[in-house]
Every structure is written in structure tokens, then in C-alpha cells.
Coordinates of C-alpha atoms and ligand atoms in Angstrom, one line a residue:
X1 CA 290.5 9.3 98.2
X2 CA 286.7 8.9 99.1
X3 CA 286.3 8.8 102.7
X4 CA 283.3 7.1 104.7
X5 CA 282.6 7.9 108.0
X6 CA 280.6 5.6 110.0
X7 CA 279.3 7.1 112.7
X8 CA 278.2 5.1 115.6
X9 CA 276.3 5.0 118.8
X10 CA 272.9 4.2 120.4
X11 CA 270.7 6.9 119.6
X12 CA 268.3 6.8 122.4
X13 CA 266.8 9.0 121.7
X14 CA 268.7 11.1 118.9
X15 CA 269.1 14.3 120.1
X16 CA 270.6 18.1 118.4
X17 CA 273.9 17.5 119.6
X18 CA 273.9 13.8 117.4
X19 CA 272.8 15.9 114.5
X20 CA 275.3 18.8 115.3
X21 CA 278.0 15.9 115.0
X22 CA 276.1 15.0 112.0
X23 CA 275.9 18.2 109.9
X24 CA 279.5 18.6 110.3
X25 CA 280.6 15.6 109.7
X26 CA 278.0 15.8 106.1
X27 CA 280.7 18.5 105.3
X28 CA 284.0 16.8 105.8
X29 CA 283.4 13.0 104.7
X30 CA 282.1 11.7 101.1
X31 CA 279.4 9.5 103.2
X32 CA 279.0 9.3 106.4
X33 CA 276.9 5.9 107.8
X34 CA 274.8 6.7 111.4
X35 CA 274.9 3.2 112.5
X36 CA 272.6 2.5 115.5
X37 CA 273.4 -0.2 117.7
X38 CA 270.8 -2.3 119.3
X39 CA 272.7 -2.4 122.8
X40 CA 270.6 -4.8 124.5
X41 CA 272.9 -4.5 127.5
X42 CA 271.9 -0.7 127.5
X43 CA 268.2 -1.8 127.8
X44 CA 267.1 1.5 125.1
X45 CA 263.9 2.7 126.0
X46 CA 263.2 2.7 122.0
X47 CA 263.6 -0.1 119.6
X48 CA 266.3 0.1 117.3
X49 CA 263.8 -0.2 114.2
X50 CA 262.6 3.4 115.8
X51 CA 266.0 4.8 116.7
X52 CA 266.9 4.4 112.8
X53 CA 263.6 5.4 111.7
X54 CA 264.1 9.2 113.8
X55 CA 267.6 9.4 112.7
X56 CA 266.1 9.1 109.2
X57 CA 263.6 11.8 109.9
X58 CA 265.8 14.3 111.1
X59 CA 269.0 13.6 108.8
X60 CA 266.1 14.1 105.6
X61 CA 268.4 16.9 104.4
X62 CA 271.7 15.5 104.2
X63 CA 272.1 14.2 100.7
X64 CA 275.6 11.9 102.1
X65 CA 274.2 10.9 104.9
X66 CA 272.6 7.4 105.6
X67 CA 271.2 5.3 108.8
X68 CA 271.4 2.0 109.3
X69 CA 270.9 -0.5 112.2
X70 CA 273.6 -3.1 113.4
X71 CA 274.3 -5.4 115.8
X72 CA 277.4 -7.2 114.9
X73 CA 281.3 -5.8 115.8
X74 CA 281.5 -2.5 114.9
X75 CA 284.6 -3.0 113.1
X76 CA 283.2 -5.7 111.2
X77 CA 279.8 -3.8 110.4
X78 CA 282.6 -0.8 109.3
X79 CA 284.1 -3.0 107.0
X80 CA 281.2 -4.8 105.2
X81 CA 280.0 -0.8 104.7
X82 CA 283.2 0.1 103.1
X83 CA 284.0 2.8 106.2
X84 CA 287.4 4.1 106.5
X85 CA 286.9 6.2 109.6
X86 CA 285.2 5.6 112.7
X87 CA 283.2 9.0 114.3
X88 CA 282.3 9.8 117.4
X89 CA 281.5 12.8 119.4
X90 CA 283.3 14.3 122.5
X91 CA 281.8 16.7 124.5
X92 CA 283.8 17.0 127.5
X93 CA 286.6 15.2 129.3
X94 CA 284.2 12.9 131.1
X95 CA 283.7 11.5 127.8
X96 CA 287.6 11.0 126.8
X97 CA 288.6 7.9 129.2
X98 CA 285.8 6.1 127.5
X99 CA 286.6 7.0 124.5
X100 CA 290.4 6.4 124.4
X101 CA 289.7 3.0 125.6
X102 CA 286.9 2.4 122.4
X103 CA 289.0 3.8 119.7
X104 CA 292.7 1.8 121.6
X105 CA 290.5 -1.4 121.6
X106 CA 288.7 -1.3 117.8
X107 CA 292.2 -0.3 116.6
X108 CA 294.1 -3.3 118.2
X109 CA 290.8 -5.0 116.3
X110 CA 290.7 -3.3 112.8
X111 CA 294.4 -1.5 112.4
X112 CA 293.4 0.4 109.1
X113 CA 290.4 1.7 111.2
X114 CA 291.2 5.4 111.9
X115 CA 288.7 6.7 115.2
X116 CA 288.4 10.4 114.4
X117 CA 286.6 12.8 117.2
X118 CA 284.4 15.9 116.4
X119 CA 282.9 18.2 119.2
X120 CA 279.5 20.0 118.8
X121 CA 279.2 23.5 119.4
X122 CA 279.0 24.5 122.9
X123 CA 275.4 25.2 123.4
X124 CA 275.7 21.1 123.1
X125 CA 278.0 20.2 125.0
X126 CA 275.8 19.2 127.9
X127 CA 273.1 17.2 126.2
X128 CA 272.7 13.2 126.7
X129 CA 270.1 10.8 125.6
X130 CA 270.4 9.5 129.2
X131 CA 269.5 13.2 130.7
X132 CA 267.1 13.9 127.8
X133 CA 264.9 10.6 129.0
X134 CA 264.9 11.6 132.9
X135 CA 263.8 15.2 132.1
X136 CA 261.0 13.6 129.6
X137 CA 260.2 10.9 132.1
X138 CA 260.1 13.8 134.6
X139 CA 257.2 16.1 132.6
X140 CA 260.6 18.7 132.0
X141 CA 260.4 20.6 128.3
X142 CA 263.0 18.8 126.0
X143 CA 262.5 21.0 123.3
X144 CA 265.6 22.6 122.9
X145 CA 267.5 19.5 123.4
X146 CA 265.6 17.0 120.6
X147 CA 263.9 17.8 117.9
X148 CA 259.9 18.0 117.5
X149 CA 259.8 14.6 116.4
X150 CA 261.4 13.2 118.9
X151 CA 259.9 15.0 121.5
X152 CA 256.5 13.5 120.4
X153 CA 257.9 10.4 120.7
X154 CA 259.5 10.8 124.1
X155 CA 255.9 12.2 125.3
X156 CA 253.8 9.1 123.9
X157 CA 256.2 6.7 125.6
X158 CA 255.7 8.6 128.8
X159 CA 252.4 9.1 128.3
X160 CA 251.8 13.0 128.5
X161 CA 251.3 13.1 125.1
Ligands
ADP1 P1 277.0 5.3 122.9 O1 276.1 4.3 123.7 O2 277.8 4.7 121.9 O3 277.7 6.3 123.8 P2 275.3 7.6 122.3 O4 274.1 7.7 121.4 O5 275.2 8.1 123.7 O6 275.9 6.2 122.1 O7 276.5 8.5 121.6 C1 276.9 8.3 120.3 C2 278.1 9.2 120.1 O8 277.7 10.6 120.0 C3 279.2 9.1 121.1 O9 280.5 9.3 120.5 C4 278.9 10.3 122.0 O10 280.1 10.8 122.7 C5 278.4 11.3 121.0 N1 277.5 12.3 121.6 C6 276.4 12.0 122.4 N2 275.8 13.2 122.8 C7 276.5 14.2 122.2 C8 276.5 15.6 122.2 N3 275.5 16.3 122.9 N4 277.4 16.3 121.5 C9 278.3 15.6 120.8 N5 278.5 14.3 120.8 C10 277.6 13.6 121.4

């Protein structure tokens, strides 16, 4: 059976523990879909046309591995992509009650959805988007958190670039 992982999230920025989730994800799945959710609630500091367009930068490599924007149900979005497993990343037990509660709720939604979980090696374990932004906003060095790219891209919108 060819399985599709779509893995979701909001990718403010992207950051190497994303793409750890990524790579080894690349190695278990047939495809795997990075779907970026434009979370207007979340009020991202980058647009999502921006979000997509880093993920694509950085994911290059991958030869089963594609981006795309949504902003519909997730479970719906799975479907139209032909998804059979939903991905997401768990770094430490802060991050479980959340996500017991996602995968509970989008299985009561989409039965046939599976919600698998994959955790990054440990040197990632303590990297957010949420902490990447405050360091950036801050003047900190982000450059072992994001890639180059991103760290640009953090510095323009902050202005220290
Ligand atoms: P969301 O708003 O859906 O939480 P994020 O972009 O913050 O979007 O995260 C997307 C997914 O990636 C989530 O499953 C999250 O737990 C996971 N994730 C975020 N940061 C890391 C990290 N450093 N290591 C592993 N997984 C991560």
C-alpha cells in the first residue's frame, strides 16, 4: 500500500526541528504533503504564500516531499490530497495534551484518518517557531535553530538585516 503523509502545521517560521520531522518522515512514507495552514487566529508574522515558499527552499532535496498551503478542514484538505496518515511532531509532554485532543477530534471527524507522531532528535527537542521569533525579535543568533534562509528572513522583518 502507498502511504501519504500529510504533514501539517503553521510553519512560522520553519525551523530544523520541522525539517528533522521532515527527513524522517521522507524515509518512512511514499509522499509526504507539508501543508501550511494560514491560521489567521494565530496572527503569523509571515504570510502563508512565504511560509510555503521557505518550506520549499529548504525541503529542495527531498524527491517525495511536497508543500502546499490550505485553509480548509484539515481532514478535508487530507482527503482531497489522497493522505492516509496525518503527521505531527512531539517534542515533549507539554506538547501531548494538545495533541491527543487534535488527533481524538480529526478521528471522531475523518475515522480512516490514522494521526501518527514522530519526535526529532534531541538536540531539537526544545525549538519553537514561537521562541525562534522572540529571540530574532530580540537581536539573539537563531542560527542553529533555522536555517540561513530563514534567518535572513526573520532579520529583514525585524529589521537588523
Ligand atoms: P501548529 O500551529 O500546528 O502547532 P507548528 O508549526 O508549531 O504548528 O508545528 C507543526 C508540527 O510540528 C506540530 O506537530 C509540532 O508539534 C511539530 N513541531 C514543532 N516544532 C518541532 C520541533 N522542534 N521538533 C519536532 N516537532 C516539532
Amino acid at each position: 500500500m502507498n502511504i501519504t503523509a500529510i504533514y501539517p502545521g503553521t510553519f512560522d517560521p520553519v525551523t530544523n526541528g520541522h525539517i528533522d520531522i521532515i527527513a524522517r518522515a521522507a524515509r518512512i512514507y511514499h509522499k509526504v504533503i507539508v501543508a501550511v495552514a494560514v491560521n489567521r487566529n494565530k496572527s503569523p508574522l509571515f504570510e502563508v504564500t512565504q511560509r510555503v515558499e521557505l518550506l520549499q527552499q529548504v525541503t529542495a532535496d527531498f524527491e517525495n516531499v511536497s508543500i502546499i498551503g490550505f485553509d480548509n478542514l484539515l481532514v478535508d484538505c487530507a482527503k482531497q490530497q489522497g493522505a492516509n496518515v496525518i503527521l505531527r511532531g512531539l517534542r515533549a509532554i507539554s506538547d501531548f495534551e494538545y495533541e491527543f485532543q487534535l488527533a481524538g477530534m480529526n478521528r471522531r471527524l475523518s475515522p480512516d484518518l490514522e494521526t501518527m507522531f514522530l519526535t526529532p532528535a534531541e538536540q531539537y527537542e526544545f525549538i519553537s517557531s514561537s521562541m525562534i521569533k522572540e529571540i530574532a525579535r530580540l537581536g539573539g543568533d537563531v542560527s542553529s535553530f533555522v536555517p540561513e534562509i530563514v534567518q535572513q528572513q526573520l532579520f529583514k522583518k525585524f529589521n537588523r538585516g
